[in-house]
Coordinates of C-alpha atoms and ligand atoms in Angstrom, one line a residue:
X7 CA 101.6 148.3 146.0
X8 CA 104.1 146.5 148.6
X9 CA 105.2 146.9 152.2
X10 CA 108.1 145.4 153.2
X11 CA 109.6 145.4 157.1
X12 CA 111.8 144.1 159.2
X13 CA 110.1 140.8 161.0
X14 CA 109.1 142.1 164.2
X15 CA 106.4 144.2 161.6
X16 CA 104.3 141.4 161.4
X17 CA 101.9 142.4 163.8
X18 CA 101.2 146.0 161.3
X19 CA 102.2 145.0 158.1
X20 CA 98.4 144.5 157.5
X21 CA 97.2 147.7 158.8
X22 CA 99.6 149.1 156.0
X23 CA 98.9 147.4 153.3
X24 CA 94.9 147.8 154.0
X25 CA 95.6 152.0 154.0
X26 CA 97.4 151.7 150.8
X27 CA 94.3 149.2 149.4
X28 CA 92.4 152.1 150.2
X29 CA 94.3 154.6 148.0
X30 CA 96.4 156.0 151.1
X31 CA 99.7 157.2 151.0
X32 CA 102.9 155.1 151.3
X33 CA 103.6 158.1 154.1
X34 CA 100.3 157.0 156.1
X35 CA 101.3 153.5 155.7
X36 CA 104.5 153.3 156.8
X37 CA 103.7 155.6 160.3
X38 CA 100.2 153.5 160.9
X39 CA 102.3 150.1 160.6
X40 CA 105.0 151.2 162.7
X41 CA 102.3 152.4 165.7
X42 CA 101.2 148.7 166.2
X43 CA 104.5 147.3 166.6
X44 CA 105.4 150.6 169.4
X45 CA 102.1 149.5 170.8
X46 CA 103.1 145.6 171.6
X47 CA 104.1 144.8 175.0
X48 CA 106.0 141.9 173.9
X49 CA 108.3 143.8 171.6
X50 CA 110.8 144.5 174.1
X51 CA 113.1 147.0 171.5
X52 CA 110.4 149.5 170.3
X53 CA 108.3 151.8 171.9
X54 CA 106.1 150.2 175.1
X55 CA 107.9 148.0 177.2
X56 CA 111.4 149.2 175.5
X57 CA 114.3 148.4 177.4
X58 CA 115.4 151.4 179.2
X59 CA 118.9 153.2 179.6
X60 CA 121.0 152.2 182.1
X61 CA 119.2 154.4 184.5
X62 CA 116.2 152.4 183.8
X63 CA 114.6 155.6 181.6
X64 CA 112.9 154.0 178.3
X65 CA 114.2 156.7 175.7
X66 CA 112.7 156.3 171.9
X67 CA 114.1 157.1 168.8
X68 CA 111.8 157.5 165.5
X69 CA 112.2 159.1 162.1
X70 CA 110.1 159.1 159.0
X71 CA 110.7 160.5 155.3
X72 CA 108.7 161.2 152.3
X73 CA 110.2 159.8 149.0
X74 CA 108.2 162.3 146.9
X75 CA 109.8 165.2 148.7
X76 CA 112.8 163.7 150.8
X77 CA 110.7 165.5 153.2
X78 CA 111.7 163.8 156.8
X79 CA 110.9 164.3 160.5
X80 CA 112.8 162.6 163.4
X81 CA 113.0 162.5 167.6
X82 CA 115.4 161.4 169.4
X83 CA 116.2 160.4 172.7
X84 CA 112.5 160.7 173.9
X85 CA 111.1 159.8 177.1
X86 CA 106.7 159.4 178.2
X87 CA 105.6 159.1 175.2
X88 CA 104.6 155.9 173.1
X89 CA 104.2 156.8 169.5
X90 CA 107.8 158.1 168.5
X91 CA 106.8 157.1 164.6
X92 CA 104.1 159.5 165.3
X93 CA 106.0 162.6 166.6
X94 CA 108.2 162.0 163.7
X95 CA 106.0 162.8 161.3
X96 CA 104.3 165.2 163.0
X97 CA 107.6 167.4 163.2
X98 CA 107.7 166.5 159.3
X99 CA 104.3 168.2 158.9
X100 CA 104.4 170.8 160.8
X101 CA 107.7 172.5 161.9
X102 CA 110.4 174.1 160.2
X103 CA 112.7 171.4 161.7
X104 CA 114.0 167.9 160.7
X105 CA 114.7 166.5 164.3
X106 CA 113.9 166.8 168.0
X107 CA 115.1 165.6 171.1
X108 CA 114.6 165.0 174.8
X109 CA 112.8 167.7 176.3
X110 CA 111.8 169.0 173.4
X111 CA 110.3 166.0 171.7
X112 CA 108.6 165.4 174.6
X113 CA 107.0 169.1 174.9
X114 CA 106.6 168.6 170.8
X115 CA 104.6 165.6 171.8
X116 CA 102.4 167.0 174.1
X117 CA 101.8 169.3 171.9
X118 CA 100.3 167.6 169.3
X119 CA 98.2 165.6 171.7
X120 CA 100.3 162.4 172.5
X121 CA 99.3 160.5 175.9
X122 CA 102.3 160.9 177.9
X123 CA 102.8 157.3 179.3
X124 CA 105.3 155.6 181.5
X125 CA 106.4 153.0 179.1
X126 CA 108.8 151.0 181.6
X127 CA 106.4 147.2 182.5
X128 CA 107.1 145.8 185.4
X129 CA 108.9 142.8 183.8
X130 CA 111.4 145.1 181.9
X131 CA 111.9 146.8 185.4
X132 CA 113.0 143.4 186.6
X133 CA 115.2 142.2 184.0
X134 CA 117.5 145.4 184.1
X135 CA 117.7 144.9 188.1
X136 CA 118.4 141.5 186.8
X137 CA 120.6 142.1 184.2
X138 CA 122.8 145.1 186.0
X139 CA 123.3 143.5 189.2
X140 CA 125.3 140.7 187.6
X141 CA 127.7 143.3 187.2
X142 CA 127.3 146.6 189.4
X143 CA 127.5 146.6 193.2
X144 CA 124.3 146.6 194.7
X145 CA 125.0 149.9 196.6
X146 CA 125.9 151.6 193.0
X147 CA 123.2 150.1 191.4
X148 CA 120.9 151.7 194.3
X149 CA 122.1 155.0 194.0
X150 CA 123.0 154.7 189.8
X151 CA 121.5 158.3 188.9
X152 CA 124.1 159.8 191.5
X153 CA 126.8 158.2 190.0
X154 CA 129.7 160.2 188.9
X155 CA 131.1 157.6 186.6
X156 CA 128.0 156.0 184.9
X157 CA 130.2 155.5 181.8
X158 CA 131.8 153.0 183.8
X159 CA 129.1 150.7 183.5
X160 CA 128.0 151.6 179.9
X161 CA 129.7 148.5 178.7
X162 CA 126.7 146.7 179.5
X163 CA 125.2 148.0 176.8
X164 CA 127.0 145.5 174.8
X165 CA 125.5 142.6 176.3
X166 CA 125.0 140.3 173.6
X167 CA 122.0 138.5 175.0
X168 CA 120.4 142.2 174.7
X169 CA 118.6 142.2 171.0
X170 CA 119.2 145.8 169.9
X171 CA 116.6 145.8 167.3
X172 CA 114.0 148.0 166.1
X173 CA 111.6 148.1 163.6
X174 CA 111.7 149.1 160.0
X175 CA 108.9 149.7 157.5
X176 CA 109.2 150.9 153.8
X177 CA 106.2 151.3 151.5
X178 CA 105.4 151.7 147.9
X179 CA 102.1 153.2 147.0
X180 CA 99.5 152.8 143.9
X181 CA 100.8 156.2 142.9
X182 CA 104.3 154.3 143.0
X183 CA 105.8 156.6 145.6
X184 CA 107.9 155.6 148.1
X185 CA 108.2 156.1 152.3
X186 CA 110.2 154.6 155.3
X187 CA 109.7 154.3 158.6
X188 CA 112.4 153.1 162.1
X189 CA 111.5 153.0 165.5
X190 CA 113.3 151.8 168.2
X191 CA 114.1 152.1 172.0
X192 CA 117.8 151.4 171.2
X193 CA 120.2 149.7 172.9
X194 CA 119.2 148.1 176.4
X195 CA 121.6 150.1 178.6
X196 CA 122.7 152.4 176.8
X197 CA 124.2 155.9 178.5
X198 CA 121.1 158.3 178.9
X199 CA 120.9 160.6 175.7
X200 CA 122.2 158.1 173.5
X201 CA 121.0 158.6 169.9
X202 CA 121.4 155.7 167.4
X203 CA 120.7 155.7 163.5
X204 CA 117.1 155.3 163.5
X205 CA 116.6 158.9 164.1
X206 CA 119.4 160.0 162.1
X207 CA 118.6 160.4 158.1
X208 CA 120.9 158.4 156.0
X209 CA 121.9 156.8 158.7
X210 CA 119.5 154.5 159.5
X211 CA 116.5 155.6 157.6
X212 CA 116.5 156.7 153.5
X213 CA 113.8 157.3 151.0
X214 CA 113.7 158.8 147.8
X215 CA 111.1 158.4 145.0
X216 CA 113.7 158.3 142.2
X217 CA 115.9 155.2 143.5
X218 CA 114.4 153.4 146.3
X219 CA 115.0 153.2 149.9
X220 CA 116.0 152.1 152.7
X221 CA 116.0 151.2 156.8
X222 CA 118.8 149.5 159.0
X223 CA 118.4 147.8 162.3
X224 CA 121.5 146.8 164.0
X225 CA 124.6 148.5 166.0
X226 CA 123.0 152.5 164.9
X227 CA 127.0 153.4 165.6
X228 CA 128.1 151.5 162.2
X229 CA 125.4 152.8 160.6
X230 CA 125.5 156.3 161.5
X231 CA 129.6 156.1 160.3
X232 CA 129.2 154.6 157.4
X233 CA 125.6 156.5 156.6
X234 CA 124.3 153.2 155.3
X235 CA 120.8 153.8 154.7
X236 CA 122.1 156.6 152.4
X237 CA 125.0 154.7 150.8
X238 CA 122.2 152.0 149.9
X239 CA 119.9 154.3 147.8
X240 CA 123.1 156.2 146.4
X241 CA 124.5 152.9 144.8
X242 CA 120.7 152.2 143.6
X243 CA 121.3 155.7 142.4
X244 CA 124.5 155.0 140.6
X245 CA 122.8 151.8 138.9
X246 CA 123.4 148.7 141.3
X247 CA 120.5 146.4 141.6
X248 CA 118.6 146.3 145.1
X249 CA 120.6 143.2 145.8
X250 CA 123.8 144.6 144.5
X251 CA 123.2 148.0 146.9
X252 CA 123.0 146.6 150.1
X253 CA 125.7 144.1 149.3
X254 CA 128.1 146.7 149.0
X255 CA 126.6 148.9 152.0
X256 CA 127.2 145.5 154.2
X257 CA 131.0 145.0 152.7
X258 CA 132.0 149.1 153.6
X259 CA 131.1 148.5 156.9
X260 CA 134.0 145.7 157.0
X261 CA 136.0 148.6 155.9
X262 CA 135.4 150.9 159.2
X263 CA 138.1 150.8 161.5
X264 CA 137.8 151.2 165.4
X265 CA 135.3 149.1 167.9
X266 CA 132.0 147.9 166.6
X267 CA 130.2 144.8 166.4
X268 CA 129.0 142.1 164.1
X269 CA 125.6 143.1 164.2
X270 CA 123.6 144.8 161.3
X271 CA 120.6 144.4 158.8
X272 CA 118.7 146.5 156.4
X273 CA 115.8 146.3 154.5
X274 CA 116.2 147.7 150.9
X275 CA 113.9 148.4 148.1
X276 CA 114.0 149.9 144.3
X277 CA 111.9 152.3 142.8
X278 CA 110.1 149.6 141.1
X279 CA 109.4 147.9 144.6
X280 CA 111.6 145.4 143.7
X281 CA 113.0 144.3 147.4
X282 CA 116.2 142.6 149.8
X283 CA 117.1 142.2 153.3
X284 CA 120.7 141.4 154.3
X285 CA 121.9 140.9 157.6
X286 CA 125.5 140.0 159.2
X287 CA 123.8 137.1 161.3
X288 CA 122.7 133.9 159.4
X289 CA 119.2 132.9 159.4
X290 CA 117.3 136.1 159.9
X291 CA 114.3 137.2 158.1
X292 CA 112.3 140.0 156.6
X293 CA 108.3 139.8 155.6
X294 CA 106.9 142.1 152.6
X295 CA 103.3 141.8 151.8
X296 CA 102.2 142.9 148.2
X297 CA 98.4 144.0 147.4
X298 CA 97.3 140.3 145.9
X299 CA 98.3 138.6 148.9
X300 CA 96.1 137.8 151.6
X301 CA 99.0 138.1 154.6
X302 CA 102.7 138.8 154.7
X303 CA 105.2 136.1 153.6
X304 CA 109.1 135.4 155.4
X305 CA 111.7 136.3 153.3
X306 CA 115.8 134.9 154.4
X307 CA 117.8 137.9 154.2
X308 CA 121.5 137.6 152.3
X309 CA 124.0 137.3 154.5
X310 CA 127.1 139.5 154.2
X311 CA 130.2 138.3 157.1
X312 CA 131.4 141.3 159.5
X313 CA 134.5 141.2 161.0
X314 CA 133.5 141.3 164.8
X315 CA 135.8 144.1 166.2
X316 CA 134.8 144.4 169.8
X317 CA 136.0 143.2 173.3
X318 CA 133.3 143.6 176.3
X319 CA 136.0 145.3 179.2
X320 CA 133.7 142.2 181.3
X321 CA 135.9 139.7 179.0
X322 CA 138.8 140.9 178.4
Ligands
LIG679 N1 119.7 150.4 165.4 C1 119.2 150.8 166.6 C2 120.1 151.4 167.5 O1 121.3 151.3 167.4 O2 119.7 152.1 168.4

């Protein structure tokens, strides 16, 4: 048995690995581990206390899947609610669908019971005013909702001091099966109804029993292009190692042509639960936990170069 995440999963990584200790489901573990980490205040790029949209709305995006079944259940784009990771499965379980958004993720989770929640804190509230008056007019900025050209400012949402991360989880149970897990608030700033990856299937989020899987936290735009969380398992699938997968996943993205940042990472792991992070930064981390260790241990992810291919308008 073996959880692996992306680091900001420290603070559930236990809680998984205890439910698969006690002969739970890879499924159970991934969504249980992901709640605590949409559940910390002072993760400021899942769930409670988010960064917002540019209009200062916190929107999450959460999807799940089922490596037995390739069974998966996603929301998008949803606003009240705090466990995204939950609704996701939820819609797995028990609708006829794959993915909801907006309003109706948020009637889906009232539904099934979810606390609706105002998930903007206070010191989120003031680092957007902070952050956006640097760079709108304070008598746009007052009146941002009305504005007719809010993709004006949308820029922002390329701030490089922003972190756009999110979290990812992927499990491997005593049965050997596999599940994964994303949830994120997405980019700080980003134009209301923006989706990302880690909604999207084989975007950002992929498991499947027979290969392996994989989860992606990063610019959800190169992921979504290049489907990397899918092109990962497929080159598992077509008899790459885990390392050799995500190496190549990282290189195609080099290949994409158009705007996007430097920024991406994934999480990866074979159907043996043999495991790899990679990341375009240097120096970032993962942590996987297996069932004879007392706590999680910090992993360096590989680092595969992108060619940066973006100009803020604010620089240029
Ligand atoms: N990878 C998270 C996002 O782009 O929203």
């Amino acid at each position: 048995m073996i959880v692996i995440a992306s680091s900001n999963g420290r603070i559930g990584i236990q809680r998984s690995m205890d439910i698969l200790k006690a002969g739970g489901s890879a499924i159970d573990a991934v969504e249980a581990g992901i709640r605590l980490v949409e559940a910390n205040p002072e993760d400021h790029t899942v769930g409670y206390s988010g960064f917002p949209n540019i209009l200062g709305q916190v929107e999450l995006d959460a999807s799940i899947m089922d490596g037995r079944t390739l069974t998966s259940g996603a929301v998008g784009a949803l606003q009240g609610y705090l466990y995204a990771i939950t609704a996701a499965r939820k819609v797995m379980d028990s609708l006829p669908h794959v993915f909801l958004v907006g309003e109706g993720a948020a009637r889906f989770a009232a539904e099934i019971g979810l606390e609706p929640m105002d998930l903007l804190t206070d010191d989120v509230r003031e680092i957007r005013q902070r952050r956006l008056l640097k760079s709108i007019p304070q008598e746009i900025f007052d009146k941002l909702d009305q504005e007719p050209e809010l993709r004006r400012w949308v820029h922002l949402a390329t701030d490089p001091e922003r972190a756009w991360s999110t979290v990812n989880f992927i499990a491997r149970d005593a049965n050997g099966d596999i599940a994964s897990g994303v949830s994120t608030s997405g980019w700080a700033w980003k134009y209301p109804g923006r989706l990302g990856d880690s909604p999207i299937i084989g975007a950002g989020n992929y498991a499947d029993n027979r290969y392996g899987a994989a989860a992606c936290t990063g610019m959800g735009e190169m992921a979504i292009r290049a489907s990397t969380a899918h092109s990962i398992v497929f080159y598992m699938k077509m008899g790459l190692s885990v390392s050799e997968a995500g190496k190549r996943a990282m290189e195609d993205l080099n290949d994409l042509g158009g705007r996007y940042l430097d920024v991406m990472n994934f999480v990866a792991m074979d159907r043996e639960g043999n495991h790899s992070g990679f990341t375009s930064m240097p120096g970032k981390s993962y942590i996987y936990q297996r069932d004879d260790m007392a706590e999680a241990v910090e992993l360096e992810r590989t680092f595969v170069k992108l060619n940066q291919r973006w100009q803020n308008p604010e620089s240029e």
